[in-house]
mmCIF file of C-alpha atoms in Angstrom:
data_model
loop_
_atom_site.group_PDB
_atom_site.id
_atom_site.type_symbol
_atom_site.label_atom_id
_atom_site.label_comp_id
_atom_site.label_asym_id
_atom_site.label_seq_id
_atom_site.Cartn_x
_atom_site.Cartn_y
_atom_site.Cartn_z
ATOM 1 C CA UNK A 1 -15.925 10.883 4.499
ATOM 2 C CA UNK A 2 -18.061 11.199 1.390
ATOM 3 C CA UNK A 3 -18.295 8.188 -0.873
ATOM 4 C CA UNK A 4 -16.266 8.888 -4.043
ATOM 5 C CA UNK A 5 -17.871 8.904 -7.461
ATOM 6 C CA UNK A 6 -17.062 5.860 -9.578
ATOM 7 C CA UNK A 7 -16.585 7.264 -13.077
ATOM 8 C CA UNK A 8 -16.727 4.905 -16.051
ATOM 9 C CA UNK A 9 -15.699 5.216 -19.704
ATOM 10 C CA UNK A 10 -18.442 5.011 -22.328
ATOM 11 C CA UNK A 11 -17.247 4.445 -25.884
ATOM 12 C CA UNK A 12 -20.779 4.048 -27.224
ATOM 13 C CA UNK A 13 -24.376 3.946 -26.014
ATOM 14 C CA UNK A 14 -24.290 0.236 -25.229
ATOM 15 C CA UNK A 15 -21.200 0.667 -23.028
ATOM 16 C CA UNK A 16 -22.800 3.650 -21.287
ATOM 17 C CA UNK A 17 -25.795 1.552 -20.288
ATOM 18 C CA UNK A 18 -23.605 -1.356 -19.227
ATOM 19 C CA UNK A 19 -21.410 0.892 -17.067
ATOM 20 C CA UNK A 20 -24.395 2.358 -15.237
ATOM 21 C CA UNK A 21 -26.114 -0.988 -14.737
ATOM 22 C CA UNK A 22 -22.880 -2.439 -13.307
ATOM 23 C CA UNK A 23 -22.418 0.296 -10.722
ATOM 24 C CA UNK A 24 -20.946 3.488 -12.179
ATOM 25 C CA UNK A 25 -22.100 6.749 -10.574
ATOM 26 C CA UNK A 26 -21.239 8.679 -13.735
ATOM 27 C CA UNK A 27 -19.855 8.133 -17.221
ATOM 28 C CA UNK A 28 -17.663 10.213 -19.496
ATOM 29 C CA UNK A 29 -18.015 10.052 -23.264
ATOM 30 C CA UNK A 30 -16.955 11.767 -26.448
ATOM 31 C CA UNK A 31 -19.076 13.253 -29.184
ATOM 32 C CA UNK A 32 -18.209 13.006 -32.849
ATOM 33 C CA UNK A 33 -15.961 16.049 -32.558
ATOM 34 C CA UNK A 34 -13.764 17.930 -30.062
ATOM 35 C CA UNK A 35 -12.648 14.859 -28.078
ATOM 36 C CA UNK A 36 -9.523 12.702 -27.900
ATOM 37 C CA UNK A 37 -10.774 9.198 -28.702
ATOM 38 C CA UNK A 38 -11.531 8.918 -32.404
ATOM 39 C CA UNK A 39 -10.830 5.176 -32.164
ATOM 40 C CA UNK A 40 -14.025 4.668 -30.141
ATOM 41 C CA UNK A 41 -17.430 4.777 -31.849
ATOM 42 C CA UNK A 42 -18.382 7.949 -29.977
ATOM 43 C CA UNK A 43 -21.796 9.558 -29.728
ATOM 44 C CA UNK A 44 -24.081 11.551 -31.943
ATOM 45 C CA UNK A 45 -26.057 14.254 -30.163
ATOM 46 C CA UNK A 46 -29.076 11.949 -30.321
ATOM 47 C CA UNK A 47 -27.073 9.169 -28.659
ATOM 48 C CA UNK A 48 -25.883 11.544 -25.934
ATOM 49 C CA UNK A 49 -29.457 12.633 -25.294
ATOM 50 C CA UNK A 50 -30.611 9.008 -25.006
ATOM 51 C CA UNK A 51 -27.676 8.238 -22.728
ATOM 52 C CA UNK A 52 -28.556 11.197 -20.499
ATOM 53 C CA UNK A 53 -32.150 10.000 -20.219
ATOM 54 C CA UNK A 54 -30.958 6.504 -19.273
ATOM 55 C CA UNK A 55 -28.490 7.884 -16.707
ATOM 56 C CA UNK A 56 -30.703 10.554 -15.159
ATOM 57 C CA UNK A 57 -33.555 8.080 -14.728
ATOM 58 C CA UNK A 58 -31.165 6.185 -12.428
ATOM 59 C CA UNK A 59 -29.775 9.341 -10.753
ATOM 60 C CA UNK A 60 -26.423 9.024 -12.546
ATOM 61 C CA UNK A 61 -24.430 11.684 -14.402
ATOM 62 C CA UNK A 62 -22.990 12.131 -17.903
ATOM 63 C CA UNK A 63 -19.884 14.169 -18.722
ATOM 64 C CA UNK A 64 -18.750 14.966 -22.272
ATOM 65 C CA UNK A 65 -15.106 15.312 -23.318
ATOM 66 C CA UNK A 66 -14.147 18.492 -25.177
ATOM 67 C CA UNK A 67 -10.463 18.013 -24.375
ATOM 68 C CA UNK A 68 -8.947 18.365 -27.842
ATOM 69 C CA UNK A 69 -5.912 20.652 -28.164
ATOM 70 C CA UNK A 70 -7.388 22.563 -31.115
ATOM 71 C CA UNK A 71 -5.925 24.274 -34.146
ATOM 72 C CA UNK A 72 -7.946 27.110 -35.708
ATOM 73 C CA UNK A 73 -10.032 24.832 -37.923
ATOM 74 C CA UNK A 74 -10.887 22.608 -34.948
ATOM 75 C CA UNK A 75 -12.863 25.431 -33.339
ATOM 76 C CA UNK A 76 -15.418 25.583 -36.155
ATOM 77 C CA UNK A 77 -18.837 24.617 -34.835
ATOM 78 C CA UNK A 78 -17.775 24.520 -31.178
ATOM 79 C CA UNK A 79 -20.193 27.292 -30.121
ATOM 80 C CA UNK A 80 -23.182 25.487 -31.589
ATOM 81 C CA UNK A 81 -22.094 22.140 -30.180
ATOM 82 C CA UNK A 82 -21.738 23.497 -26.644
ATOM 83 C CA UNK A 83 -25.160 25.103 -26.926
ATOM 84 C CA UNK A 84 -26.685 21.756 -27.942
ATOM 85 C CA UNK A 85 -24.977 19.955 -25.048
ATOM 86 C CA UNK A 86 -26.457 22.462 -22.638
ATOM 87 C CA UNK A 87 -29.952 21.970 -24.102
ATOM 88 C CA UNK A 88 -29.911 18.202 -23.693
ATOM 89 C CA UNK A 89 -28.796 18.390 -20.058
ATOM 90 C CA UNK A 90 -25.161 17.286 -19.941
ATOM 91 C CA UNK A 91 -23.887 17.301 -16.344
ATOM 92 C CA UNK A 92 -20.476 18.705 -17.208
ATOM 93 C CA UNK A 93 -17.788 18.949 -19.883
ATOM 94 C CA UNK A 94 -14.101 18.005 -19.673
ATOM 95 C CA UNK A 95 -11.741 20.631 -21.118
ATOM 96 C CA UNK A 96 -7.965 21.000 -21.527
ATOM 97 C CA UNK A 97 -7.529 24.133 -23.662
ATOM 98 C CA UNK A 98 -8.050 27.742 -22.410
ATOM 99 C CA UNK A 99 -9.647 28.723 -25.724
ATOM 100 C CA UNK A 100 -12.220 25.939 -25.510
ATOM 101 C CA UNK A 101 -12.802 26.938 -21.885
ATOM 102 C CA UNK A 102 -13.512 30.547 -22.895
ATOM 103 C CA UNK A 103 -15.972 29.468 -25.612
ATOM 104 C CA UNK A 104 -17.924 27.365 -23.108
ATOM 105 C CA UNK A 105 -17.975 30.194 -20.567
ATOM 106 C CA UNK A 106 -19.344 32.539 -23.237
ATOM 107 C CA UNK A 107 -21.927 30.190 -24.724
ATOM 108 C CA UNK A 108 -23.037 28.256 -21.618
ATOM 109 C CA UNK A 109 -21.911 30.205 -18.536
ATOM 110 C CA UNK A 110 -23.637 27.811 -16.118
ATOM 111 C CA UNK A 111 -22.148 24.639 -17.596
ATOM 112 C CA UNK A 112 -19.918 22.797 -15.065
ATOM 113 C CA UNK A 113 -16.406 22.484 -16.496
ATOM 114 C CA UNK A 114 -13.879 19.847 -15.416
ATOM 115 C CA UNK A 115 -10.207 20.395 -16.205
ATOM 116 C CA UNK A 116 -8.880 17.438 -18.213
ATOM 117 C CA UNK A 117 -5.751 15.513 -17.313
ATOM 118 C CA UNK A 118 -4.487 16.773 -20.704
ATOM 119 C CA UNK A 119 -3.992 20.167 -19.050
ATOM 120 C CA UNK A 120 -1.246 18.568 -16.905
ATOM 121 C CA UNK A 121 -2.240 20.148 -13.582
ATOM 122 C CA UNK A 122 0.564 19.098 -11.243
ATOM 123 C CA UNK A 123 0.605 21.734 -8.485
ATOM 124 C CA UNK A 124 -1.701 23.749 -6.259
ATOM 125 C CA UNK A 125 -0.875 27.133 -7.850
ATOM 126 C CA UNK A 126 -1.897 25.923 -11.313
ATOM 127 C CA UNK A 127 -5.060 24.462 -9.851
ATOM 128 C CA UNK A 128 -5.757 27.669 -7.930
ATOM 129 C CA UNK A 129 -5.486 29.565 -11.243
ATOM 130 C CA UNK A 130 -8.208 27.390 -12.770
ATOM 131 C CA UNK A 131 -10.273 27.479 -9.581
ATOM 132 C CA UNK A 132 -10.283 31.282 -9.654
ATOM 133 C CA UNK A 133 -11.640 31.083 -13.210
ATOM 134 C CA UNK A 134 -14.564 29.014 -11.975
ATOM 135 C CA UNK A 135 -13.518 25.389 -12.407
ATOM 136 C CA UNK A 136 -14.495 23.218 -9.451
ATOM 137 C CA UNK A 137 -13.200 19.826 -10.584
ATOM 138 C CA UNK A 138 -9.647 19.023 -11.635
ATOM 139 C CA UNK A 139 -8.631 15.752 -13.276
ATOM 140 C CA UNK A 140 -5.101 15.780 -11.899
ATOM 141 C CA UNK A 141 -2.073 14.771 -13.933
ATOM 142 C CA UNK A 142 -1.241 11.085 -13.689
ATOM 143 C CA UNK A 143 2.287 12.015 -12.600
ATOM 144 C CA UNK A 144 1.157 13.027 -9.087
ATOM 145 C CA UNK A 145 1.729 10.959 -5.967
ATOM 146 C CA UNK A 146 -0.874 10.508 -3.255
ATOM 147 C CA UNK A 147 1.174 12.802 -0.988
ATOM 148 C CA UNK A 148 1.107 15.543 -3.627
ATOM 149 C CA UNK A 149 -2.657 15.174 -3.999
ATOM 150 C CA UNK A 150 -3.057 15.444 -0.220
ATOM 151 C CA UNK A 151 -1.055 18.674 -0.215
ATOM 152 C CA UNK A 152 -3.199 20.125 -3.009
ATOM 153 C CA UNK A 153 -6.357 19.315 -1.049
ATOM 154 C CA UNK A 154 -4.978 20.980 2.092
ATOM 155 C CA UNK A 155 -3.970 24.201 0.311
ATOM 156 C CA UNK A 156 -7.103 24.775 -1.753
ATOM 157 C CA UNK A 157 -10.793 25.474 -0.935
ATOM 158 C CA UNK A 158 -12.919 22.569 0.250
ATOM 159 C CA UNK A 159 -15.314 22.790 -2.697
ATOM 160 C CA UNK A 160 -12.516 21.896 -5.130
ATOM 161 C CA UNK A 161 -13.048 18.329 -6.366
ATOM 162 C CA UNK A 162 -10.137 16.070 -7.291
ATOM 163 C CA UNK A 163 -10.725 13.444 -9.968
ATOM 164 C CA UNK A 164 -7.960 10.942 -10.678
ATOM 165 C CA UNK A 165 -7.390 7.882 -12.824
ATOM 166 C CA UNK A 166 -7.307 4.723 -10.717
ATOM 167 C CA UNK A 167 -7.394 2.018 -13.388
ATOM 168 C CA UNK A 168 -6.443 1.459 -17.009
ATOM 169 C CA UNK A 169 -3.790 2.112 -19.618
ATOM 170 C CA UNK A 170 -0.965 4.526 -18.802
ATOM 171 C CA UNK A 171 0.573 6.965 -21.300
ATOM 172 C CA UNK A 172 4.320 7.429 -21.798
ATOM 173 C CA UNK A 173 3.855 11.151 -22.248
ATOM 174 C CA UNK A 174 3.112 13.829 -19.684
ATOM 175 C CA UNK A 175 -0.593 13.216 -18.992
ATOM 176 C CA UNK A 176 -1.142 12.361 -22.629
ATOM 177 C CA UNK A 177 0.505 15.452 -24.188
ATOM 178 C CA UNK A 178 2.300 13.327 -26.788
ATOM 179 C CA UNK A 179 3.959 14.179 -30.123
ATOM 180 C CA UNK A 180 5.269 10.696 -30.897
ATOM 181 C CA UNK A 181 2.194 9.477 -32.788
ATOM 182 C CA UNK A 182 2.113 12.584 -34.972
ATOM 183 C CA UNK A 183 5.812 12.288 -35.768
ATOM 184 C CA UNK A 184 5.845 8.560 -36.548
ATOM 185 C CA UNK A 185 2.393 7.902 -37.978
ATOM 186 C CA UNK A 186 1.001 11.307 -38.951
ATOM 187 C CA UNK A 187 -1.788 10.897 -36.392
ATOM 188 C CA UNK A 188 -2.079 13.716 -33.871
ATOM 189 C CA UNK A 189 -2.702 12.364 -30.357
ATOM 190 C CA UNK A 190 -3.701 15.820 -29.165
ATOM 191 C CA UNK A 191 -6.525 15.890 -31.718
ATOM 192 C CA UNK A 192 -7.850 12.420 -30.943
ATOM 193 C CA UNK A 193 -5.932 10.160 -33.343
ATOM 194 C CA UNK A 194 -3.212 8.481 -31.237
ATOM 195 C CA UNK A 195 -1.647 5.432 -32.912
ATOM 196 C CA UNK A 196 -0.057 4.312 -29.599
ATOM 197 C CA UNK A 197 3.516 4.027 -30.913
ATOM 198 C CA UNK A 198 4.700 3.774 -27.292
ATOM 199 C CA UNK A 199 3.308 0.225 -27.403
ATOM 200 C CA UNK A 200 5.400 -0.766 -30.420
ATOM 201 C CA UNK A 201 8.530 -2.868 -29.962
ATOM 202 C CA UNK A 202 11.754 -0.979 -30.649
ATOM 203 C CA UNK A 203 15.425 -1.704 -31.183
ATOM 204 C CA UNK A 204 18.258 0.819 -31.364
ATOM 205 C CA UNK A 205 20.344 1.092 -34.555
ATOM 206 C CA UNK A 206 23.601 3.062 -34.689
ATOM 207 C CA UNK A 207 24.193 4.979 -37.958
ATOM 208 C CA UNK A 208 27.550 3.367 -38.820
ATOM 209 C CA UNK A 209 26.450 -0.149 -37.890
ATOM 210 C CA UNK A 210 23.321 -0.780 -39.992
ATOM 211 C CA UNK A 211 21.608 -4.079 -39.417
ATOM 212 C CA UNK A 212 22.840 -4.366 -35.835
ATOM 213 C CA UNK A 213 19.822 -4.116 -33.549
ATOM 214 C CA UNK A 214 20.339 -3.335 -29.899
ATOM 215 C CA UNK A 215 17.488 -3.971 -27.443
ATOM 216 C CA UNK A 216 15.991 -1.046 -25.562
ATOM 217 C CA UNK A 217 15.834 -1.520 -21.817
ATOM 218 C CA UNK A 218 15.895 0.527 -18.638
ATOM 219 C CA UNK A 219 18.933 1.026 -16.412
ATOM 220 C CA UNK A 220 19.792 3.471 -13.649
ATOM 221 C CA UNK A 221 20.212 6.268 -16.217
ATOM 222 C CA UNK A 222 16.739 5.946 -17.640
ATOM 223 C CA UNK A 223 15.037 4.433 -20.640
ATOM 224 C CA UNK A 224 14.148 5.248 -24.220
ATOM 225 C CA UNK A 225 10.576 4.434 -25.320
ATOM 226 C CA UNK A 226 8.454 2.320 -23.024
ATOM 227 C CA UNK A 227 5.248 0.367 -22.872
ATOM 228 C CA UNK A 228 3.743 0.864 -19.420
ATOM 229 C CA UNK A 229 1.895 -1.710 -17.406
ATOM 230 C CA UNK A 230 -1.752 -0.899 -16.724
ATOM 231 C CA UNK A 231 -2.678 1.140 -13.669
ATOM 232 C CA UNK A 232 -4.639 -0.749 -10.995
ATOM 233 C CA UNK A 233 -5.424 0.750 -7.586
ATOM 234 C CA UNK A 234 -8.195 -1.556 -6.375
ATOM 235 C CA UNK A 235 -5.996 -2.709 -3.470
ATOM 236 C CA UNK A 236 -5.679 0.859 -2.206
ATOM 237 C CA UNK A 237 -9.235 2.206 -1.911
ATOM 238 C CA UNK A 238 -8.667 3.552 1.643
ATOM 239 C CA UNK A 239 -5.500 5.393 0.606
ATOM 240 C CA UNK A 240 -7.218 6.995 -2.392
ATOM 241 C CA UNK A 241 -10.100 8.207 -0.249
ATOM 242 C CA UNK A 242 -7.786 9.484 2.486
ATOM 243 C CA UNK A 243 -5.881 11.516 -0.109
ATOM 244 C CA UNK A 244 -9.067 13.431 -0.905
ATOM 245 C CA UNK A 245 -9.856 12.004 -4.357
ATOM 246 C CA UNK A 246 -13.601 12.424 -4.889
ATOM 247 C CA UNK A 247 -13.933 10.760 -8.306
ATOM 248 C CA UNK A 248 -12.268 7.442 -9.194
ATOM 249 C CA UNK A 249 -11.809 7.445 -12.958
ATOM 250 C CA UNK A 250 -11.534 4.259 -15.007
ATOM 251 C CA UNK A 251 -9.737 4.540 -18.370
ATOM 252 C CA UNK A 252 -11.026 2.698 -21.427
ATOM 253 C CA UNK A 253 -13.428 4.277 -23.920
ATOM 254 C CA UNK A 254 -12.091 1.979 -26.634
ATOM 255 C CA UNK A 255 -12.322 -1.102 -24.409
ATOM 256 C CA UNK A 256 -15.137 -3.632 -24.701
ATOM 257 C CA UNK A 257 -18.539 -3.684 -23.067
ATOM 258 C CA UNK A 258 -17.397 -6.743 -21.103
ATOM 259 C CA UNK A 259 -14.284 -4.931 -19.852
ATOM 260 C CA UNK A 260 -16.335 -1.986 -18.615
ATOM 261 C CA UNK A 261 -18.809 -4.214 -16.761
ATOM 262 C CA UNK A 262 -16.099 -6.367 -15.176
ATOM 263 C CA UNK A 263 -13.871 -3.545 -13.947
ATOM 264 C CA UNK A 264 -16.688 -1.274 -12.753
ATOM 265 C CA UNK A 265 -18.331 -4.149 -10.869
ATOM 266 C CA UNK A 266 -15.083 -4.935 -9.019
ATOM 267 C CA UNK A 267 -14.421 -1.320 -7.977
ATOM 268 C CA UNK A 268 -18.075 -0.896 -7.006
ATOM 269 C CA UNK A 269 -17.774 -3.826 -4.620
ATOM 270 C CA UNK A 270 -14.521 -2.546 -3.113
ATOM 271 C CA UNK A 271 -15.829 0.994 -2.539
ATOM 272 C CA UNK A 272 -19.122 -0.189 -1.059
ATOM 273 C CA UNK A 273 -17.344 -2.638 1.258
ATOM 274 C CA UNK A 274 -15.069 0.122 2.528
ATOM 275 C CA UNK A 275 -17.999 2.344 3.439
ATOM 276 C CA UNK A 276 -19.891 -0.573 4.939
ATOM 277 C CA UNK A 277 -17.083 -1.657 7.272
ATOM 278 C CA UNK A 278 -14.811 1.429 7.567
ATOM 279 C CA UNK A 279 -12.067 0.534 10.092
ATOM 280 C CA UNK A 280 -12.858 -3.168 9.732
ATOM 281 C CA UNK A 281 -12.571 -3.060 5.945
ATOM 282 C CA UNK A 282 -10.565 -5.910 4.438
ATOM 283 C CA UNK A 283 -9.402 -5.960 0.826
ATOM 284 C CA UNK A 284 -10.453 -9.115 -1.042
ATOM 285 C CA UNK A 285 -8.095 -10.644 -3.585
ATOM 286 C CA UNK A 286 -11.124 -11.985 -5.489
ATOM 287 C CA UNK A 287 -11.835 -8.451 -6.749
ATOM 288 C CA UNK A 288 -8.505 -8.359 -8.560
ATOM 289 C CA UNK A 289 -9.032 -11.887 -9.832
ATOM 290 C CA UNK A 290 -12.334 -10.763 -11.344
ATOM 291 C CA UNK A 291 -10.620 -7.811 -13.067
ATOM 292 C CA UNK A 292 -8.116 -10.266 -14.538
ATOM 293 C CA UNK A 293 -10.972 -12.046 -16.283
ATOM 294 C CA UNK A 294 -11.196 -9.037 -18.600
ATOM 295 C CA UNK A 295 -8.290 -8.240 -20.941
ATOM 296 C CA UNK A 296 -5.405 -6.522 -19.177
ATOM 297 C CA UNK A 297 -1.682 -5.923 -19.117
ATOM 298 C CA UNK A 298 0.321 -6.592 -15.956
ATOM 299 C CA UNK A 299 -0.467 -4.010 -13.290
ATOM 300 C CA UNK A 300 1.330 -1.069 -11.708
ATOM 301 C CA UNK A 301 0.426 1.594 -9.143
ATOM 302 C CA UNK A 302 1.840 4.284 -11.453
ATOM 303 C CA UNK A 303 3.115 7.384 -9.663
ATOM 304 C CA UNK A 304 0.912 7.085 -6.583
ATOM 305 C CA UNK A 305 3.551 5.678 -4.223
ATOM 306 C CA UNK A 306 6.855 6.166 -6.053
ATOM 307 C CA UNK A 307 8.350 7.163 -9.361
ATOM 308 C CA UNK A 308 7.894 4.255 -11.786
ATOM 309 C CA UNK A 309 10.934 2.157 -12.669
ATOM 310 C CA UNK A 310 11.679 -0.546 -15.197
ATOM 311 C CA UNK A 311 9.506 -2.880 -13.135
ATOM 312 C CA UNK A 312 6.475 -0.808 -14.167
ATOM 313 C CA UNK A 313 7.106 -1.281 -17.883
ATOM 314 C CA UNK A 314 6.771 -4.097 -20.404
ATOM 315 C CA UNK A 315 9.584 -4.671 -22.867
ATOM 316 C CA UNK A 316 8.684 -8.043 -24.380
ATOM 317 C CA UNK A 317 5.405 -7.243 -26.142
ATOM 318 C CA UNK A 318 2.393 -4.934 -26.209
ATOM 319 C CA UNK A 319 -0.249 -7.659 -26.104
ATOM 320 C CA UNK A 320 -3.110 -7.895 -23.652
ATOM 321 C CA UNK A 321 -3.553 -10.909 -21.408
ATOM 322 C CA UNK A 322 -6.901 -12.533 -22.216
ATOM 323 C CA UNK A 323 -8.003 -15.471 -20.098
ATOM 324 C CA UNK A 324 -11.751 -15.275 -20.769
ATOM 325 C CA UNK A 325 -14.045 -14.481 -23.681
ATOM 326 C CA UNK A 326 -17.331 -12.590 -23.430
ATOM 327 C CA UNK A 327 -19.711 -15.049 -25.107
ATOM 328 C CA UNK A 328 -23.220 -13.864 -24.305
ATOM 329 C CA UNK A 329 -25.477 -11.187 -22.856
ATOM 330 C CA UNK A 330 -28.737 -12.195 -21.147
ATOM 331 C CA UNK A 331 -31.732 -10.410 -22.650
ATOM 332 C CA UNK A 332 -34.547 -12.182 -20.793
ATOM 333 C CA UNK A 333 -35.275 -15.095 -18.468
ATOM 334 C CA UNK A 334 -38.340 -17.296 -18.033
ATOM 335 C CA UNK A 335 -38.606 -18.473 -14.419
ATOM 336 C CA UNK A 336 -41.005 -21.328 -15.291
ATOM 337 C CA UNK A 337 -38.908 -22.940 -18.000
ATOM 338 C CA UNK A 338 -35.564 -21.687 -16.626
ATOM 339 C CA UNK A 339 -34.684 -20.661 -20.177
ATOM 340 C CA UNK A 340 -32.579 -17.578 -20.784
ATOM 341 C CA UNK A 341 -32.720 -15.606 -24.009
ATOM 342 C CA UNK A 342 -29.127 -14.714 -24.866
ATOM 343 C CA UNK A 343 -27.426 -12.499 -27.432
ATOM 344 C CA UNK A 344 -24.276 -14.305 -28.572
ATOM 345 C CA UNK A 345 -21.022 -12.328 -28.483
ATOM 346 C CA UNK A 346 -18.471 -15.054 -29.277
ATOM 347 C CA UNK A 347 -18.837 -18.585 -30.597
ATOM 348 C CA UNK A 348 -20.203 -21.038 -28.037
ATOM 349 C CA UNK A 349 -20.896 -24.771 -28.201
ATOM 350 C CA UNK A 350 -23.109 -27.254 -26.414
ATOM 351 C CA UNK A 351 -20.895 -28.789 -23.726
ATOM 352 C CA UNK A 352 -18.967 -25.567 -23.003
ATOM 353 C CA UNK A 353 -18.385 -24.680 -19.377
ATOM 354 C CA UNK A 354 -19.489 -21.088 -18.820
ATOM 355 C CA UNK A 355 -19.592 -18.544 -15.995
ATOM 356 C CA UNK A 356 -22.549 -16.199 -15.530
ATOM 357 C CA UNK A 357 -22.397 -13.030 -13.439
ATOM 358 C CA UNK A 358 -24.400 -9.853 -13.006
ATOM 359 C CA UNK A 359 -24.187 -6.453 -11.337
ATOM 360 C CA UNK A 360 -25.738 -7.709 -8.100
ATOM 361 C CA UNK A 361 -24.744 -11.358 -7.987
ATOM 362 C CA UNK A 362 -21.649 -13.523 -7.721
ATOM 363 C CA UNK A 363 -20.796 -15.690 -10.705
ATOM 364 C CA UNK A 364 -21.872 -19.303 -10.988
ATOM 365 C CA UNK A 365 -20.561 -22.007 -13.307
ATOM 366 C CA UNK A 366 -22.445 -24.481 -15.450
ATOM 367 C CA UNK A 367 -22.172 -26.494 -18.634
ATOM 368 C CA UNK A 368 -24.355 -25.751 -21.650
ATOM 369 C CA UNK A 369 -26.516 -28.850 -22.008
ATOM 370 C CA UNK A 370 -28.794 -27.658 -24.820
ATOM 371 C CA UNK A 371 -29.240 -24.584 -27.042
ATOM 372 C CA UNK A 372 -32.020 -23.456 -29.377
ATOM 373 C CA UNK A 373 -32.048 -20.843 -32.140
ATOM 374 C CA UNK A 374 -34.763 -18.217 -32.719
ATOM 375 C CA UNK A 375 -36.882 -20.781 -34.576
ATOM 376 C CA UNK A 376 -36.845 -23.140 -31.620
ATOM 377 C CA UNK A 377 -34.509 -25.589 -33.373
ATOM 378 C CA UNK A 378 -31.810 -27.368 -31.383
ATOM 379 C CA UNK A 379 -28.298 -26.277 -32.294
ATOM 380 C CA UNK A 380 -24.831 -27.513 -31.324
ATOM 381 C CA UNK A 381 -23.053 -24.215 -31.869
ATOM 382 C CA UNK A 382 -23.947 -20.500 -31.990
ATOM 383 C CA UNK A 383 -21.460 -19.170 -34.565
ATOM 384 C CA UNK A 384 -23.111 -15.961 -35.767
ATOM 385 C CA UNK A 385 -22.326 -12.551 -34.211
ATOM 386 C CA UNK A 386 -25.184 -11.367 -31.981
ATOM 387 C CA UNK A 387 -27.214 -14.473 -32.773
ATOM 388 C CA UNK A 388 -30.264 -14.810 -30.488
ATOM 389 C CA UNK A 389 -30.332 -18.174 -28.717
ATOM 390 C CA UNK A 390 -31.957 -19.827 -25.730
ATOM 391 C CA UNK A 391 -30.293 -22.007 -23.095
ATOM 392 C CA UNK A 392 -31.321 -23.491 -19.768
ATOM 393 C CA UNK A 393 -29.804 -21.977 -16.613
ATOM 394 C CA UNK A 394 -29.223 -23.855 -13.368
ATOM 395 C CA UNK A 395 -29.731 -20.604 -11.397
ATOM 396 C CA UNK A 396 -32.002 -17.614 -12.078
ATOM 397 C CA UNK A 397 -30.514 -14.870 -14.248
ATOM 398 C CA UNK A 398 -31.583 -11.367 -15.259
ATOM 399 C CA UNK A 399 -31.348 -8.945 -18.136
ATOM 400 C CA UNK A 400 -27.789 -7.525 -18.409
ATOM 401 C CA UNK A 401 -26.153 -10.618 -16.891
ATOM 402 C CA UNK A 402 -22.990 -11.602 -18.733
ATOM 403 C CA UNK A 403 -21.821 -15.041 -19.865
ATOM 404 C CA UNK A 404 -18.080 -15.672 -20.197
ATOM 405 C CA UNK A 405 -15.943 -18.677 -21.074
ATOM 406 C CA UNK A 406 -12.329 -19.495 -20.202
ATOM 407 C CA UNK A 407 -10.039 -19.450 -23.226
ATOM 408 C CA UNK A 408 -8.332 -22.699 -24.136
ATOM 409 C CA UNK A 409 -5.291 -21.168 -25.844
#
């Protein structure tokens, strides 16, 4: 068995670097146009080029999303953009639309193209169609079970790669092909502007009984609008590999830097442990507990083992569960003085109990005994965003290590 690629979201350059440092084999990102995540900061061409240099120096890959479902005006400038991506060395592009595909083939015939989940590839004949056109990686629709993925792998050539989402937010609509946001908020999800109305709380009102609000829930006949739990497959690494999935995709380009580091680190550990021990591999509950220290909704296995039911949805609210805050990023460490230089990310106080973890170390806990500002003055609190402070560490730390604090609310 080949070790699967761990593919991380990168909403901006900082998140790209964090994902790679914390164990991603590749990242996917969006430029300022032609992608489906306008809510993330996204990348200028200069940012993409810097990200590629950072990744390639560490033998990692960068893929760019061009998965918009375009109208005529959305195609303006696509030729030039694809040409620029080719020049700066992008490792592949992610595409959903046949027209965008044809432009890339014309402008950059050697560019690797991955078929986006937005294309809703759910069967081996559809995938064979795209394979015959030259695509060698398919991001399969989220509506497929592991058994269906196995069948696709058996019926198609061995050089076809299957990429699948294994963690993150789930969409109500068929692999993201949603009209609800456009209808209710005037924001077209298929052109990168989803307002996520599936997360809103709804009641049903009958025309002749105004003011009477009936709750929306699921029964044996189905449901109306639903707010899905988050996908989490960290318990099932062996099953994912056995099914033939070669790239484990994490959702979350609009999620935080801390979220990316936490989730990627947990999946990295699980994958590496599987390939270290093979038949003697044992899943560790601590990996899931670490994931739960980033923001999350309750978890589901999506469509992998069965068709989702009401148990896979959330009807009470659309809020995330947040048990910890990201409060600092280590920039430097002096072994002699044991002082760490830290960039503050949330307010922290002398006396706070904190946890520190890194890409290659388990977390340790300590209390903040003293802090100093950039002028060397003692301070009791670091209240300013991205304030540079120093604090003593009871164990050695490194650049990129993260400091978190349990929330009291």
